[in-house]
Amino acid sequence: MFWSKDDIVERLAKIPRTLEDISVEIFDGVPSTNDFLHRVSLSRENSPDAPYVCRHLYKNVNIEQELMYPYLDSALPNEFAIRATQYRFMLPYEIRGCGVRKEYRIFQPGELNTKFPMAYERLLGIKSKLGTDGKKLDSADCYRLEDERFLQYINTPKIIITDHYRLQASYDAAGNHVFAGGIGVILGDPSMYHYVTAVLNSSISRAFPEIWNREKKCTGNTICPKILKRFPIKFPKGEPVETLISTISRYLIYLNSQKHTASVCSLPYYQKLIDFYKRIMDLLILDTYLTNDLDPRFLEILAENIISPEEGFEYITDMSLLISMQAVKKNILDSPDFRKCKFNNEFTNILATLKNNVVW
């Protein structure tokens, strides 16, 4: 049987479960209507007296570093990357508690003045420029956001998706990123994070715009972030396959985070290593979504070699981890049975169709 692009899109469209179904809550990001929410980046002069500069205003900002939190810009592709962007915002609050839902508290003016005097002076100066009465901040309402629900999720792991030229996802284990211009998905089961991240970064996700175009939910190839909540999600029937995909996703998160480190960018095999793991994972995901008929020995070879390191390994910059991932690749390719693994014609045609339609 030959799977055409129409067949693939139709198959995906029938998957009943969506990203929204497996999420605790979807939030749209940080409201930017409040004048007391400052989006800033690191100052070009790197001045110790004014280390940050406001976006668009290009004015130096002198506030405490503790009140600076990174957020992800939708214009920046972040495929499998954990990488702080240059854009940041300032808001005087603190996080309390633990677990999926955390409590947050906005600093009152008096407390803000004591703990963060530079931020207090900054807010006071803005209030004065706005022509408001009084020479002090009467209450936290002066700099309170219209919708503060996202604050309780600041330090919660989340998957972040942009509406850029293709679907992108990032697993933010530190929980520091708040998304602007897209959606942040907080999953009820943390074990799903790496699997869903892998799917959203895979070739299968690039068929999603076509699904929505055919259902007349959107026009062109632009996907509204709210529409992305309906992304069809399908999990493997066997837990070992899901574990493999999640582990390889962690490999790729680590590898891509190191891609931005000068010391490893020059390695000749580096990009080939990334491409190898992406292709292996793509095979697993495409098989999960469409056929469920990969060669069992192929899965056994992967399971024998791909072993998840300790928790948090994707943040390690140790060269030995990079070397070990290269060794894993070599062990897989050198396995006597690896070259003998075959995929039936149906699966081969699916891969060819996706590749011919610039989906691979």
Coordinates of C-alpha atoms in Angstrom, one line a residue:
M1 CA 0.0 0.0 0.0
F2 CA 1.3 3.4 -0.9
W3 CA 0.6 6.2 1.6
S4 CA 0.0 9.5 -0.1
K5 CA 0.1 12.9 1.6
D6 CA -3.7 12.9 1.7
D7 CA -3.7 9.5 3.5
I8 CA -1.2 10.7 6.1
V9 CA -3.1 13.9 6.8
E10 CA -6.4 12.0 7.1
R11 CA -4.8 9.5 9.4
L12 CA -3.5 12.2 11.7
A13 CA -6.7 14.2 11.7
K14 CA -8.5 11.2 13.2
I15 CA -6.3 11.0 16.3
P16 CA -8.8 11.9 19.1
R17 CA -6.4 13.0 21.8
T18 CA -4.7 16.4 21.6
L19 CA -2.1 18.4 23.4
E20 CA -4.9 20.2 25.3
D21 CA -6.3 16.9 26.5
I22 CA -3.0 15.9 28.3
S23 CA -2.3 19.4 29.7
V24 CA -3.2 20.8 33.0
E25 CA -3.7 24.3 31.6
I26 CA -2.8 26.4 28.5
F27 CA -1.7 29.9 29.0
D28 CA -1.0 32.6 26.4
G29 CA 2.1 34.1 27.9
V30 CA 2.9 37.4 29.5
P31 CA 0.5 40.3 29.0
S32 CA 2.4 43.3 27.7
T33 CA -0.2 46.0 28.3
N34 CA 1.1 46.9 31.7
D35 CA 3.6 49.7 31.6
F36 CA 5.4 48.3 34.7
L37 CA 6.3 45.1 32.9
H38 CA 9.7 45.9 31.3
R39 CA 11.0 43.8 28.5
V40 CA 14.7 44.4 28.4
S41 CA 17.9 42.8 27.1
L42 CA 21.5 42.9 28.3
S43 CA 23.1 46.3 27.7
R44 CA 25.5 46.5 24.8
E45 CA 27.9 48.5 27.0
N46 CA 27.5 45.9 29.8
S47 CA 27.6 48.8 32.2
P48 CA 27.6 47.6 35.9
D49 CA 25.5 50.7 36.8
A50 CA 22.8 50.0 34.2
P51 CA 23.3 46.4 32.9
Y52 CA 20.0 46.2 31.0
V53 CA 18.4 48.1 28.2
C54 CA 14.6 48.3 27.4
R55 CA 13.5 46.7 24.2
H56 CA 12.3 49.3 21.6
L57 CA 13.1 52.2 24.0
Y58 CA 16.8 51.4 24.0
K59 CA 17.1 53.0 27.5
N60 CA 19.4 51.7 30.1
V61 CA 17.6 50.1 33.1
N62 CA 19.2 49.9 36.5
I63 CA 17.5 47.1 38.5
E64 CA 18.6 44.1 40.5
Q65 CA 19.5 41.0 38.7
E66 CA 17.3 38.9 40.9
L67 CA 14.3 40.4 39.3
M68 CA 15.3 39.5 35.8
Y69 CA 13.7 36.4 34.3
P70 CA 14.3 35.1 30.7
Y71 CA 11.4 34.5 28.3
L72 CA 11.3 33.0 24.9
D73 CA 10.7 35.1 21.8
S74 CA 8.5 33.4 19.1
A75 CA 10.7 34.7 16.4
L76 CA 13.6 32.6 17.6
P77 CA 13.6 29.0 16.5
N78 CA 14.4 26.8 19.5
E79 CA 14.4 23.3 18.2
F80 CA 15.4 20.9 21.0
A81 CA 17.3 23.7 22.6
I82 CA 17.5 24.9 26.2
R83 CA 19.1 28.3 25.7
A84 CA 18.5 31.6 27.5
T85 CA 17.6 34.3 25.0
Q86 CA 18.8 37.9 25.2
Y87 CA 15.3 39.1 26.0
R88 CA 14.2 39.4 29.6
F89 CA 11.5 41.0 31.7
M90 CA 11.3 42.4 35.2
L91 CA 8.5 41.9 37.7
P92 CA 8.7 42.2 41.5
Y93 CA 7.3 38.9 42.8
E94 CA 8.4 35.7 44.5
I95 CA 7.5 32.1 44.2
R96 CA 6.4 29.9 47.1
G97 CA 5.6 26.3 47.5
C98 CA 6.4 23.3 45.3
G99 CA 4.6 20.9 43.0
V100 CA 2.9 21.6 39.7
R101 CA 0.9 24.5 41.1
K102 CA 3.0 27.0 43.0
E103 CA 2.0 30.0 44.9
Y104 CA 3.3 33.5 44.0
R105 CA 3.2 36.8 45.8
I106 CA 3.7 40.3 44.5
F107 CA 6.1 42.4 46.6
Q108 CA 4.3 45.3 48.3
P109 CA 5.9 48.8 47.7
G110 CA 7.5 49.1 51.1
E111 CA 9.0 45.6 50.9
L112 CA 10.1 46.2 47.3
N113 CA 11.9 49.4 48.4
T114 CA 13.7 47.5 51.1
K115 CA 14.7 44.4 49.1
F116 CA 15.1 45.9 45.6
P117 CA 15.6 49.7 45.9
M118 CA 16.8 50.1 42.3
A119 CA 13.6 48.4 40.9
Y120 CA 11.6 50.6 43.3
E121 CA 13.2 53.8 42.0
R122 CA 12.6 52.6 38.4
L123 CA 8.9 52.0 39.0
L124 CA 8.6 55.3 40.8
G125 CA 10.2 57.1 37.9
I126 CA 7.8 55.6 35.5
K127 CA 4.9 56.5 37.6
S128 CA 6.1 60.1 37.8
K129 CA 6.5 60.3 34.0
L130 CA 3.0 59.0 33.6
G131 CA 1.8 62.1 35.4
T132 CA 0.1 60.2 38.3
D133 CA -0.5 61.8 41.6
G134 CA 1.8 61.2 44.6
K135 CA 5.5 60.7 44.9
K136 CA 5.4 57.1 46.1
L137 CA 3.9 53.8 45.1
D138 CA 0.8 53.4 47.2
S139 CA 0.2 49.7 46.6
A140 CA 1.3 46.8 44.4
D141 CA -1.6 47.6 42.2
C142 CA 0.6 50.2 40.6
Y143 CA 2.6 47.4 38.9
R144 CA 0.3 44.4 39.1
L145 CA -0.5 42.5 35.9
E146 CA -3.9 42.1 34.5
D147 CA -3.6 38.3 34.5
E148 CA -1.1 36.8 36.9
R149 CA -2.1 33.1 36.6
F150 CA 1.1 32.4 34.8
L151 CA 3.2 33.3 37.8
Q152 CA 2.3 30.2 39.6
Y153 CA 3.8 28.2 36.7
I154 CA 7.1 30.2 36.5
N155 CA 9.2 27.4 38.1
T156 CA 7.1 24.6 36.6
P157 CA 8.5 22.4 33.8
K158 CA 6.7 23.2 30.6
I159 CA 6.7 22.6 26.9
I160 CA 6.9 25.8 24.8
I161 CA 5.6 26.0 21.3
T162 CA 6.1 28.9 18.8
D163 CA 4.0 29.9 15.8
H164 CA 7.1 30.3 13.7
Y165 CA 7.7 28.8 10.2
R166 CA 7.4 25.4 11.7
L167 CA 6.4 23.9 15.0
Q168 CA 9.1 24.2 17.6
A169 CA 9.2 23.0 21.2
S170 CA 11.5 23.3 24.1
Y171 CA 11.5 21.5 27.4
D172 CA 12.3 24.0 30.1
A173 CA 13.2 21.9 33.1
A174 CA 14.3 24.9 35.1
G175 CA 10.9 26.5 34.5
N176 CA 12.3 30.0 33.9
H177 CA 10.8 30.6 30.5
V178 CA 7.5 32.3 30.1
F179 CA 6.3 32.3 26.6
A180 CA 5.3 35.3 24.6
G181 CA 3.7 35.0 21.1
G182 CA 2.9 31.3 21.5
I183 CA 1.7 28.9 24.1
G184 CA 3.2 27.1 27.1
V185 CA 1.9 23.7 27.8
I186 CA 2.1 22.3 31.3
L187 CA 1.5 18.6 31.4
G188 CA -0.2 16.8 34.2
D189 CA 2.3 13.9 34.0
P190 CA 5.9 15.2 34.0
S191 CA 7.1 11.9 32.4
M192 CA 5.3 13.0 29.2
Y193 CA 7.4 16.1 28.7
H194 CA 10.3 14.7 26.6
Y195 CA 8.0 12.5 24.5
V196 CA 5.7 15.4 23.6
T197 CA 8.7 17.6 22.9
A198 CA 10.1 14.9 20.6
V199 CA 6.8 14.7 18.7
L200 CA 6.5 18.4 18.2
N201 CA 10.1 18.6 16.9
S202 CA 9.6 15.6 14.5
S203 CA 8.6 15.6 10.9
I204 CA 5.1 14.4 11.7
S205 CA 4.2 17.8 13.2
R206 CA 4.8 19.5 9.9
A207 CA 1.7 17.8 8.5
F208 CA -0.4 19.6 11.1
P209 CA -0.9 22.9 9.1
E210 CA -2.4 20.9 6.3
I211 CA -4.9 19.3 8.7
W212 CA -6.1 22.7 9.8
N213 CA -6.1 24.1 6.3
R214 CA -8.4 21.3 5.0
E215 CA -10.7 21.8 7.9
K216 CA -10.8 25.6 7.1
K217 CA -9.7 26.5 10.6
C218 CA -7.0 28.7 9.4
T219 CA -5.6 30.2 6.2
G220 CA -2.2 29.7 4.6
N221 CA 0.5 28.1 6.7
T222 CA 0.2 30.4 9.7
I223 CA -1.0 28.6 12.8
C224 CA -2.5 30.5 15.6
P225 CA -1.0 29.5 19.0
K226 CA -4.5 28.7 20.3
I227 CA -5.0 26.3 17.4
L228 CA -1.8 24.4 18.5
K229 CA -3.7 23.2 21.5
R230 CA -5.5 20.8 19.1
F231 CA -2.2 19.1 18.0
P232 CA -3.0 15.4 17.8
I233 CA -1.1 13.3 20.3
K234 CA -0.6 9.6 20.1
F235 CA 1.5 7.5 22.5
P236 CA 3.2 4.2 21.6
K237 CA 1.4 1.0 22.6
G238 CA 4.5 -0.3 24.2
E239 CA 6.2 1.6 27.0
P240 CA 9.8 0.7 25.8
V241 CA 9.2 2.7 22.6
E242 CA 8.0 5.7 24.5
T243 CA 11.0 5.5 26.8
L244 CA 13.3 5.3 23.8
I245 CA 11.8 8.4 22.2
S246 CA 11.9 10.3 25.5
T247 CA 15.5 9.4 26.1
I248 CA 16.6 10.3 22.5
S249 CA 14.7 13.6 23.0
R250 CA 16.9 14.3 26.1
Y251 CA 20.0 13.5 24.0
L252 CA 18.9 16.0 21.4
I253 CA 18.1 18.6 24.0
Y254 CA 21.6 18.3 25.4
L255 CA 23.3 18.2 22.0
N256 CA 21.4 21.3 20.8
S257 CA 22.1 23.2 24.0
Q258 CA 25.8 22.5 23.5
K259 CA 25.5 23.6 19.8
H260 CA 25.7 27.1 21.0
T261 CA 28.9 26.5 22.9
A262 CA 32.0 27.6 21.0
S263 CA 34.1 24.7 22.2
V264 CA 31.9 22.0 20.6
C265 CA 30.7 23.8 17.4
S266 CA 34.0 23.1 15.7
L267 CA 33.8 19.3 16.2
P268 CA 33.5 17.7 12.7
Y269 CA 31.1 15.0 13.8
Y270 CA 28.9 17.2 15.9
Q271 CA 26.0 18.0 13.4
K272 CA 26.1 14.4 12.1
L273 CA 25.6 13.2 15.6
I274 CA 22.5 15.4 16.0
D275 CA 21.2 14.3 12.6
F276 CA 21.6 10.7 13.5
Y277 CA 19.5 10.9 16.7
K278 CA 16.9 13.0 15.0
R279 CA 16.5 10.5 12.2
I280 CA 16.3 7.5 14.6
M281 CA 13.7 9.3 16.7
D282 CA 11.7 10.3 13.6
L283 CA 11.5 6.7 12.6
L284 CA 10.1 5.8 16.0
I285 CA 7.5 8.6 16.0
L286 CA 6.4 8.0 12.4
D287 CA 6.0 4.3 13.2
T288 CA 3.9 5.1 16.4
Y289 CA 1.6 7.5 14.5
L290 CA 1.2 5.5 11.3
T291 CA 2.2 1.9 11.1
N292 CA 3.4 0.2 14.3
D293 CA 5.5 -2.3 12.2
L294 CA 9.2 -1.4 12.7
D295 CA 11.6 -4.3 12.7
P296 CA 11.6 -5.7 16.3
R297 CA 15.3 -6.3 16.1
F298 CA 15.8 -2.6 15.3
L299 CA 14.0 -1.7 18.5
E300 CA 16.0 -4.2 20.4
I301 CA 19.3 -2.8 19.2
L302 CA 18.2 0.7 20.2
A303 CA 17.1 -0.5 23.6
E304 CA 20.4 -2.2 24.2
N305 CA 22.4 0.9 23.5
I306 CA 20.4 4.0 24.3
I307 CA 20.4 4.3 28.1
S308 CA 19.2 7.4 29.9
P309 CA 21.9 9.0 32.0
E310 CA 21.2 10.5 35.4
E311 CA 18.5 13.2 35.8
G312 CA 19.4 16.6 34.6
F313 CA 22.1 15.4 32.2
E314 CA 21.0 17.8 29.5
Y315 CA 22.5 20.7 31.4
I316 CA 26.0 19.1 31.8
T317 CA 28.7 20.6 29.7
D318 CA 31.1 17.7 30.3
M319 CA 32.8 16.6 27.1
S320 CA 32.7 13.0 28.2
L321 CA 28.9 12.9 27.8
L322 CA 29.3 14.1 24.2
I323 CA 31.9 11.4 23.6
S324 CA 29.6 8.7 25.1
M325 CA 26.8 9.8 22.8
Q326 CA 29.1 9.3 19.9
A327 CA 30.0 5.9 21.2
V328 CA 26.3 5.0 21.5
K329 CA 25.9 5.9 17.8
K330 CA 28.9 3.8 16.8
N331 CA 27.6 0.8 18.8
I332 CA 24.2 1.0 17.0
L333 CA 25.7 1.3 13.6
D334 CA 28.3 -1.5 14.3
S335 CA 25.7 -3.9 15.5
P336 CA 25.8 -7.0 13.2
D337 CA 22.0 -7.0 12.8
F338 CA 21.5 -3.3 12.3
R339 CA 22.1 -3.3 8.6
K340 CA 19.8 -6.4 8.2
C341 CA 16.8 -4.6 9.8
K342 CA 14.2 -4.0 7.1
F343 CA 11.1 -1.9 6.9
N344 CA 8.2 -3.1 4.8
N345 CA 7.2 -1.3 1.6
E346 CA 4.4 0.5 3.3
F347 CA 6.6 2.2 5.9
T348 CA 9.3 3.0 3.2
N349 CA 6.7 4.7 1.1
I350 CA 5.5 6.8 4.0
L351 CA 9.0 8.1 4.5
A352 CA 9.4 8.8 0.8
T353 CA 6.1 10.6 0.7
L354 CA 7.0 12.8 3.7
K355 CA 10.4 13.6 2.2
N356 CA 9.0 14.4 -1.2
N357 CA 6.5 16.8 0.4
V358 CA 9.3 18.6 2.3
V359 CA 8.0 17.1 5.5
W360 CA 11.0 15.0 6.4

